[in-house]
Tab-separated table of C-alpha atoms in Angstrom:
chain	number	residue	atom	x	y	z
A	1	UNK	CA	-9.187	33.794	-17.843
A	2	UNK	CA	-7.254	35.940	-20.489
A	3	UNK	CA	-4.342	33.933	-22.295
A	4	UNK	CA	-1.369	36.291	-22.060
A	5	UNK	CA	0.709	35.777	-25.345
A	6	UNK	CA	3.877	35.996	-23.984
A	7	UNK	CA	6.018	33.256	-21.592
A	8	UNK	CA	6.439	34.661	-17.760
A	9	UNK	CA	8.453	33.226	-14.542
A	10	UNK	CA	7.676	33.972	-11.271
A	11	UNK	CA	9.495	34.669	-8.430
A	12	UNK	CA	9.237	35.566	-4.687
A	13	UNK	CA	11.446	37.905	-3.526
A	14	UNK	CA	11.653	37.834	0.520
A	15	UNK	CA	12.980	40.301	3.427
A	16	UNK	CA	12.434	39.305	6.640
A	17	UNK	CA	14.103	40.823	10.039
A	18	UNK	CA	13.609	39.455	13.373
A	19	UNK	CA	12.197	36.311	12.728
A	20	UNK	CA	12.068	32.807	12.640
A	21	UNK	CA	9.386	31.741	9.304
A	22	UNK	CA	8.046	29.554	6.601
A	23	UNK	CA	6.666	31.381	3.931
A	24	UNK	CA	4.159	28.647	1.692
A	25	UNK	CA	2.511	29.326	-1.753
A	26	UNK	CA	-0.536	27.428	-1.792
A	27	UNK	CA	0.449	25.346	1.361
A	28	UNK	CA	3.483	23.773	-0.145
A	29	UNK	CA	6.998	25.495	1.069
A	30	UNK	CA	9.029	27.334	-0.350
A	31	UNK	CA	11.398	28.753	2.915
A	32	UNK	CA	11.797	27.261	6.456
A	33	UNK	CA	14.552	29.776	8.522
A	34	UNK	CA	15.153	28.998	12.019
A	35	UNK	CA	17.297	31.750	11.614
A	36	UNK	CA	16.457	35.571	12.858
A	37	UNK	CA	19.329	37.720	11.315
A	38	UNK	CA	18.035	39.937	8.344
A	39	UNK	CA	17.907	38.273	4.734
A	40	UNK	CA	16.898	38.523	1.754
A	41	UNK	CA	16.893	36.497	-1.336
A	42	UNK	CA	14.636	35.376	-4.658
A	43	UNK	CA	12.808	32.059	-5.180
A	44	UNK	CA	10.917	30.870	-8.227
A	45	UNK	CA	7.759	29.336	-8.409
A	46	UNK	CA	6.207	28.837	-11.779
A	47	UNK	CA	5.859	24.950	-10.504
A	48	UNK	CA	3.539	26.270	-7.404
A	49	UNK	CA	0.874	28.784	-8.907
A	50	UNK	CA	-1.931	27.899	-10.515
A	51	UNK	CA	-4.284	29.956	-12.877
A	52	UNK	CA	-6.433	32.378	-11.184
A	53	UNK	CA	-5.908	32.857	-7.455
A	54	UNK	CA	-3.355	31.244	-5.105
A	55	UNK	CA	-2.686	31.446	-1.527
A	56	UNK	CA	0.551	33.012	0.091
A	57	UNK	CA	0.896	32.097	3.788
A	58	UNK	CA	3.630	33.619	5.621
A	59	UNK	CA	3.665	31.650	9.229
A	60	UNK	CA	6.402	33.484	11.999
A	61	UNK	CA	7.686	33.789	15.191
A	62	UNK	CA	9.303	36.730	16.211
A	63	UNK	CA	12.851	36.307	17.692
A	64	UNK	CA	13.124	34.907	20.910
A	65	UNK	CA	15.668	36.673	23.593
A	66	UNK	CA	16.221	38.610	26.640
A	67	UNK	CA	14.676	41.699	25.929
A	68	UNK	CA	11.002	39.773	24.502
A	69	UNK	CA	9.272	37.117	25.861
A	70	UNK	CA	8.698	34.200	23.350
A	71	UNK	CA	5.816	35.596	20.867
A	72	UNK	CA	5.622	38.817	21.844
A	73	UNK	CA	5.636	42.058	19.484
A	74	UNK	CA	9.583	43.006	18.404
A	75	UNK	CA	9.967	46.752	17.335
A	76	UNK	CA	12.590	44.930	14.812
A	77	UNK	CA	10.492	42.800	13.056
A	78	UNK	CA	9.376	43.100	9.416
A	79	UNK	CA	8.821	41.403	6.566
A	80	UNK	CA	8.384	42.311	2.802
A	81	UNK	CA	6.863	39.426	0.377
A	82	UNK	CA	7.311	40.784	-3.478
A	83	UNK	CA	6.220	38.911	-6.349
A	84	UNK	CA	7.823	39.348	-9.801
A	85	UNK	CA	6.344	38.496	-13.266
A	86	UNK	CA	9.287	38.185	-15.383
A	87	UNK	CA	8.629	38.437	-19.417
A	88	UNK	CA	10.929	36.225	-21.103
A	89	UNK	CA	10.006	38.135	-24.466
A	90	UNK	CA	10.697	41.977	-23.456
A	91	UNK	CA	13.247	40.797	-20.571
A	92	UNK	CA	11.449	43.200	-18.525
A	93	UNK	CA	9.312	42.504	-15.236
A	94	UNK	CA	6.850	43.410	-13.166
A	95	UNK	CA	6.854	43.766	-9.027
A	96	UNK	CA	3.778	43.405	-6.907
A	97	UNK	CA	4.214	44.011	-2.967
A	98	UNK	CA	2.247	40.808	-1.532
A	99	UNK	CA	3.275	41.948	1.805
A	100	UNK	CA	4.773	43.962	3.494
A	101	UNK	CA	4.433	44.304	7.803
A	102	UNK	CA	5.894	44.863	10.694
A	103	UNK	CA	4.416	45.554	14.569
A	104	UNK	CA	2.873	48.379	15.985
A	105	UNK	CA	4.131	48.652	19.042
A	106	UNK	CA	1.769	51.101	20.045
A	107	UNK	CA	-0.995	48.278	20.086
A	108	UNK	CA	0.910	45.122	19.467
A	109	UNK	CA	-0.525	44.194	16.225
A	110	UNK	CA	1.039	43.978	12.732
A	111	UNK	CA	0.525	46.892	10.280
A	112	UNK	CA	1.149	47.165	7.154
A	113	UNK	CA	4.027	49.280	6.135
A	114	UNK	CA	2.494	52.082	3.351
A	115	UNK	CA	5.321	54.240	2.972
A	116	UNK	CA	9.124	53.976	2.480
A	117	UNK	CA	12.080	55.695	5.180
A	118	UNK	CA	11.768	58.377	2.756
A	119	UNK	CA	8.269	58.831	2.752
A	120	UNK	CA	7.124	57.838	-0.655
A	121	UNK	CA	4.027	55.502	-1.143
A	122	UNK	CA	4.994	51.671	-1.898
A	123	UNK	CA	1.891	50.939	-3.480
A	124	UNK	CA	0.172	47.456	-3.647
A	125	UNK	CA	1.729	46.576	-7.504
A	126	UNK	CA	0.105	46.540	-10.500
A	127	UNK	CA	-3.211	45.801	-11.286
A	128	UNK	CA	-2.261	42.697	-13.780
A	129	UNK	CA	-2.142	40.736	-10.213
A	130	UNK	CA	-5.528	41.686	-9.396
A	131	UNK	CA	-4.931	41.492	-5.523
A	132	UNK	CA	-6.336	43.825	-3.039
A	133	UNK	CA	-3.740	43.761	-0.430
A	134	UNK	CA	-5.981	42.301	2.090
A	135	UNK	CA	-4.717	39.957	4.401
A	136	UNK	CA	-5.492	37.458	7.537
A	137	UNK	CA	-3.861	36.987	10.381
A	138	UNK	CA	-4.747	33.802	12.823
A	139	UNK	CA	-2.619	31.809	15.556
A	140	UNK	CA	-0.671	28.876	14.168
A	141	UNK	CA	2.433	26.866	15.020
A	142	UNK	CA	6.030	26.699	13.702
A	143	UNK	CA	7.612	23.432	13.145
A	144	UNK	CA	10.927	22.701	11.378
A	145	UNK	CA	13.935	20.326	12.129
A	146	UNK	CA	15.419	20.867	14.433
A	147	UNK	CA	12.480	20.973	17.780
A	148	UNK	CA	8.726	20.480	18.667
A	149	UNK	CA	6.349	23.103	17.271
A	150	UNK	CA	5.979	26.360	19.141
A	151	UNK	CA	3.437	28.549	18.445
A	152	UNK	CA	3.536	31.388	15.945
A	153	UNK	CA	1.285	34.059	13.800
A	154	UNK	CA	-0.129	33.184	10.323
A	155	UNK	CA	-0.554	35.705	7.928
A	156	UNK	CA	-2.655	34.574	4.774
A	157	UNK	CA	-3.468	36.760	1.614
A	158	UNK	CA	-4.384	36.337	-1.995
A	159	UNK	CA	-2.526	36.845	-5.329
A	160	UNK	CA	-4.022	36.222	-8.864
A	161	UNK	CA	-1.858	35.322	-11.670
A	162	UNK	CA	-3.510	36.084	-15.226
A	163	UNK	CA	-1.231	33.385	-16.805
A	164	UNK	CA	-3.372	30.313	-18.183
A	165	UNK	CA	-1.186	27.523	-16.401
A	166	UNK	CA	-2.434	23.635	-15.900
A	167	UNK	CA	-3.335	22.524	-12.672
A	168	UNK	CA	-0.801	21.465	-10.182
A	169	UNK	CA	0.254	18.326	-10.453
A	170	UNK	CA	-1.127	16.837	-7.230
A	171	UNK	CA	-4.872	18.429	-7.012
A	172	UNK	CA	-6.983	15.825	-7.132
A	173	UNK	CA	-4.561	13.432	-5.126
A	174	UNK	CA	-5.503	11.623	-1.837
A	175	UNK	CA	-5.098	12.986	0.831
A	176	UNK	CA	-1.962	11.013	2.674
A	177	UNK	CA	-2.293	9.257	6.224
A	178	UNK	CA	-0.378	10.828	9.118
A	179	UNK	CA	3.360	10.138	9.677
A	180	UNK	CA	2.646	7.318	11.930
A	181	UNK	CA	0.599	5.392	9.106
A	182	UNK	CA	2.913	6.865	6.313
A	183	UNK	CA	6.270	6.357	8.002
A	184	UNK	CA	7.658	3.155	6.642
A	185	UNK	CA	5.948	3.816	2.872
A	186	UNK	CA	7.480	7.225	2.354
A	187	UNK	CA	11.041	6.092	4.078
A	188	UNK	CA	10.953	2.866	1.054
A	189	UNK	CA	9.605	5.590	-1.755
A	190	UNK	CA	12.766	7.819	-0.749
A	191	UNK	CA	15.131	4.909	-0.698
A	192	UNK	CA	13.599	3.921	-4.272
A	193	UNK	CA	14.961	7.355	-5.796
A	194	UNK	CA	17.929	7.152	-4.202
A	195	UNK	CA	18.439	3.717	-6.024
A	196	UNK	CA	17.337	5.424	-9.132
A	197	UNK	CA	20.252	8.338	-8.455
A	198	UNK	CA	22.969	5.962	-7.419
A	199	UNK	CA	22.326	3.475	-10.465
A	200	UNK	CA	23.492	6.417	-12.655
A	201	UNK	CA	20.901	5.080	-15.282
A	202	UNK	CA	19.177	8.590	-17.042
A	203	UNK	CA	15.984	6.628	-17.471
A	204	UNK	CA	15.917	5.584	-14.153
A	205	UNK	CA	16.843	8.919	-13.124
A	206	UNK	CA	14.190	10.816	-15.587
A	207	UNK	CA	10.886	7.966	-14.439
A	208	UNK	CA	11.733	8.371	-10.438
A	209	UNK	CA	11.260	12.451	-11.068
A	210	UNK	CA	8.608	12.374	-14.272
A	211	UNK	CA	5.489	13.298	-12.042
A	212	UNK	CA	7.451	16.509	-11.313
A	213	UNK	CA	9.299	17.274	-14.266
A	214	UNK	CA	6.659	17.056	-16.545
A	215	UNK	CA	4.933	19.708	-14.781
A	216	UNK	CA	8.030	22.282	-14.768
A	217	UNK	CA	8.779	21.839	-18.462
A	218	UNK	CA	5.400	23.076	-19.422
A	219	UNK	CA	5.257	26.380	-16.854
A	220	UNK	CA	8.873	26.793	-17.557
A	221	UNK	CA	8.028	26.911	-21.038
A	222	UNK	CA	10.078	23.946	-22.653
A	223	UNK	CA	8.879	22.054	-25.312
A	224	UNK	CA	8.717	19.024	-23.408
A	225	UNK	CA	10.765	17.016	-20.742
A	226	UNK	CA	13.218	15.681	-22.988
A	227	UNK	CA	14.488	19.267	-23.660
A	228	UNK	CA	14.008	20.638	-19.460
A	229	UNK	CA	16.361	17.807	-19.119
A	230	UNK	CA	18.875	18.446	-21.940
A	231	UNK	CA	19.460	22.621	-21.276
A	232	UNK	CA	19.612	22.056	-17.139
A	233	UNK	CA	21.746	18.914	-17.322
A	234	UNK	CA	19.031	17.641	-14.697
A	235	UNK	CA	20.540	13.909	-15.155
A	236	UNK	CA	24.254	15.188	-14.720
A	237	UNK	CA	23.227	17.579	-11.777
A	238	UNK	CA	21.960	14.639	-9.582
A	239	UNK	CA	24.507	12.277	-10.842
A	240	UNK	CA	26.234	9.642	-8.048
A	241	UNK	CA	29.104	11.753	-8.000
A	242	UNK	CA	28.844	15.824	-9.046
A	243	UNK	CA	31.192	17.696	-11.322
A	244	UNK	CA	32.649	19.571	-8.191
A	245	UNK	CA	33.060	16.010	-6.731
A	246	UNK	CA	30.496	15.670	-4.229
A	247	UNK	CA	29.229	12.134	-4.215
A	248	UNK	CA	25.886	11.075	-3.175
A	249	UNK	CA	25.654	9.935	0.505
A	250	UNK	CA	23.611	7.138	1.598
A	251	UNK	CA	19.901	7.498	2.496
A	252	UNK	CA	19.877	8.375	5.763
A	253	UNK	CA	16.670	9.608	7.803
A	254	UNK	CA	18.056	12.182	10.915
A	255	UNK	CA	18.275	11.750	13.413
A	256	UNK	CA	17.273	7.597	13.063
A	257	UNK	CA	14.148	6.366	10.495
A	258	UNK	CA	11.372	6.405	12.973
A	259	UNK	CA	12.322	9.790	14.432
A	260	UNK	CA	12.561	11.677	11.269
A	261	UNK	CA	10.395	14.868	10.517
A	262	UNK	CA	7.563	14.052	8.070
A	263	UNK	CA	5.864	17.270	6.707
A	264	UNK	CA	2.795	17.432	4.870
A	265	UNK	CA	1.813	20.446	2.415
A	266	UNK	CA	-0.637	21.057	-0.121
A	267	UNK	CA	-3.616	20.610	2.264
A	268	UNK	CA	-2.314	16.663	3.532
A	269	UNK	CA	-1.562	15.783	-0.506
A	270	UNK	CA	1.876	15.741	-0.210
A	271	UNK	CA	4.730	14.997	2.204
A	272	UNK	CA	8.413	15.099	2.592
A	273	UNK	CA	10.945	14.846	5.465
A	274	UNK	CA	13.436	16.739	6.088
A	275	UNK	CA	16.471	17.365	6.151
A	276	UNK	CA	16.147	15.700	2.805
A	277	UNK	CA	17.657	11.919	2.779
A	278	UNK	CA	18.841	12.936	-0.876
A	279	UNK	CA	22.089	14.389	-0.121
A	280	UNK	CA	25.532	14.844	-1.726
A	281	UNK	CA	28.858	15.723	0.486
A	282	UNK	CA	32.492	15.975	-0.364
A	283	UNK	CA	34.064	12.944	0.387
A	284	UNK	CA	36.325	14.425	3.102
A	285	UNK	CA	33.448	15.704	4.963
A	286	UNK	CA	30.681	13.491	4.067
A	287	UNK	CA	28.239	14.642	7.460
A	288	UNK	CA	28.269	18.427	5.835
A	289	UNK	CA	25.547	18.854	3.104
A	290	UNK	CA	26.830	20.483	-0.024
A	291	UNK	CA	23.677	19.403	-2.259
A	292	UNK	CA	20.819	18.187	-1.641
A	293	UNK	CA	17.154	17.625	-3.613
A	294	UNK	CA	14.226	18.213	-1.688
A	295	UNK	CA	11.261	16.403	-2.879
A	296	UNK	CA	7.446	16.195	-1.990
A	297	UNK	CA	5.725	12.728	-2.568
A	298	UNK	CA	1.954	12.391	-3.271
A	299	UNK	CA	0.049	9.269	-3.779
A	300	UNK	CA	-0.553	8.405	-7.567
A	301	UNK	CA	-4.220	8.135	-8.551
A	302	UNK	CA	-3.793	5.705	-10.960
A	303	UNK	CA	-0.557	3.385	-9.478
A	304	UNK	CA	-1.384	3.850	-5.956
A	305	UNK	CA	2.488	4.115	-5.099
A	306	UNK	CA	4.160	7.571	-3.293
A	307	UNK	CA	5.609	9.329	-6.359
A	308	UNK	CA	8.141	12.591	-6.915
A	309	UNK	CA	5.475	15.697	-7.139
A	310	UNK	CA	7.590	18.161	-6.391
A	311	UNK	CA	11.476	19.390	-5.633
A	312	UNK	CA	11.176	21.698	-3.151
A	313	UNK	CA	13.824	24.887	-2.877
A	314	UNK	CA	13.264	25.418	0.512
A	315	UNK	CA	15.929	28.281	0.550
């Protein structure tokens, strides 16, 4: 693969109508809305993509209500997936439509969407991306916190980044037990970083997230760890009590320990529960999350032990 010579982010940029999702880029998360109203917003992901191609999977149900029985075709839906290759040199970017769909109502199938309201082809981005716009669509199921899974549509398609990147930090990890064998070790490995985040102790702090962070200072093009950590305050931001105030609330697995939601991602290497146990509040409402830091455990290779391998936006 080409080396580019200058430094890129990435982004997702997401609008979705009529439906409940989790959009994944190579089977780890990056949005889970139980939430149908129309939004939009912008995630990065330098720490997800690999060199060459990665998988997008956007996984939906379309809203649920009088007018539509649970599953079935909405003439509201759609959804619009664009990626963006920022250049940090120029300050200029580049937008690729991944995706864009919404029903045919016609025949009950998604379609993509070639044209705008006005008429004018979208197109399918720029060739640096070397996609083809193809995509998959197979039967699935939805899961987040807050029920059982129900079941849902999975859309898969491709996207090829000509960035040279190093691999993501968990391929070549074990795969991890289900949550009935993993339970009780990923509830201690959660509790360890929260003992790491109340002691207030930066190397404490900096070890417990390492795995991770060394990962995101190379994509995000720092010169090491030691300088990710010094320009985004990473110590101060997940500090026992936050500038604003918030203080860090104890561990605490919803709705009890052995009912919380275990999730794994990158094809069974990783798992996480949510909502996330790492959570800070303001004092005088400490049950309503202001902060929180999402992370995805895998198993270490070498140590054995459930280690940080990823913070998860989750937006």
């Amino acid at each position: 693969m080409a080396q580019t010579s200058d430094p890129h982010y990435y982004y997702l940029r997401f609008r979705t109508v009529a439906c409940w999702h989790i959009v994944s880029v190579n089977d780890v998360p990056v949005s889970i809305k139980p939430a149908a109203e129309r939004q939009e917003w912008t995630v990065p992901i330098n720490t997800l993509l690999r060199a060459g191609t990665n998988t997008l999977t956007f996984n939906f149900v379309p809203v649920w209500g009088e007018a539509y029985p649970a599953g079935a075709p909405n003439p509201e839906f759609a959804v619009r997936i664009d990626l963006v290759r920022y250049n940090l040199r120029t300050e200029t970017d580049e937008d690729y439509t991944a995706l864009h769909l919404a029903f045919d109502m016609e025949t009950g199938h998604l379609a993509p969407v070639e044209q705008t309201s006005l008429g004018a082809s979208r197109g399918q981005g720029r060739a640096v991306f070397g996609s083809s716009g193809r995509f998959t669509v197979e039967d699935g199921e939805y899961r987040d916190i807050y029920g059982p899974a129900v079941p849902s549509r999975v859309v898969t398609f491709d996207v090829t980044v000509p960035d040279d990147l190093p691999p993501l930090t968990w391929e070549g990890a074990p795969v991890l037990p289900g949550a009935d064998v993993l339970r009780e070790e990923l509830l201690a490995a959660y509790r360890g970083v929260h003992a790491a985040l109340m002691s207030g102790d930066a190397a404490r702090v900096r070890q417990a997230y390492l795995p991770t962070w060394e990962r995101t200072a190379t994509v995000m093009h720092y010169q090491d760890v030691t300088e990710f950590m010094r320009v985004n305050d990473a110590v101060q931001k997940l500090a026992s009590t936050l500038p604003e105030g918030e203080t860090l609330q104890p561990a605490r697995f919803w709705p009890s320990p052995g009912e919380a939601q275990i999730f794994h991602a990158a094809e069974g290497r990783l798992a996480f529960i949510l909502p996330s146990p790492l959570r800070w509040a303001d004092p005088a409402t400490p049950d309503k999350t202001a902060v929180q830091s999402a992370v995805a455990f895998m198993r270490n290779p070498a140590s054995g032990g459930l280690v940080v391998a990823s913070v998860l936006y989750l937006v």
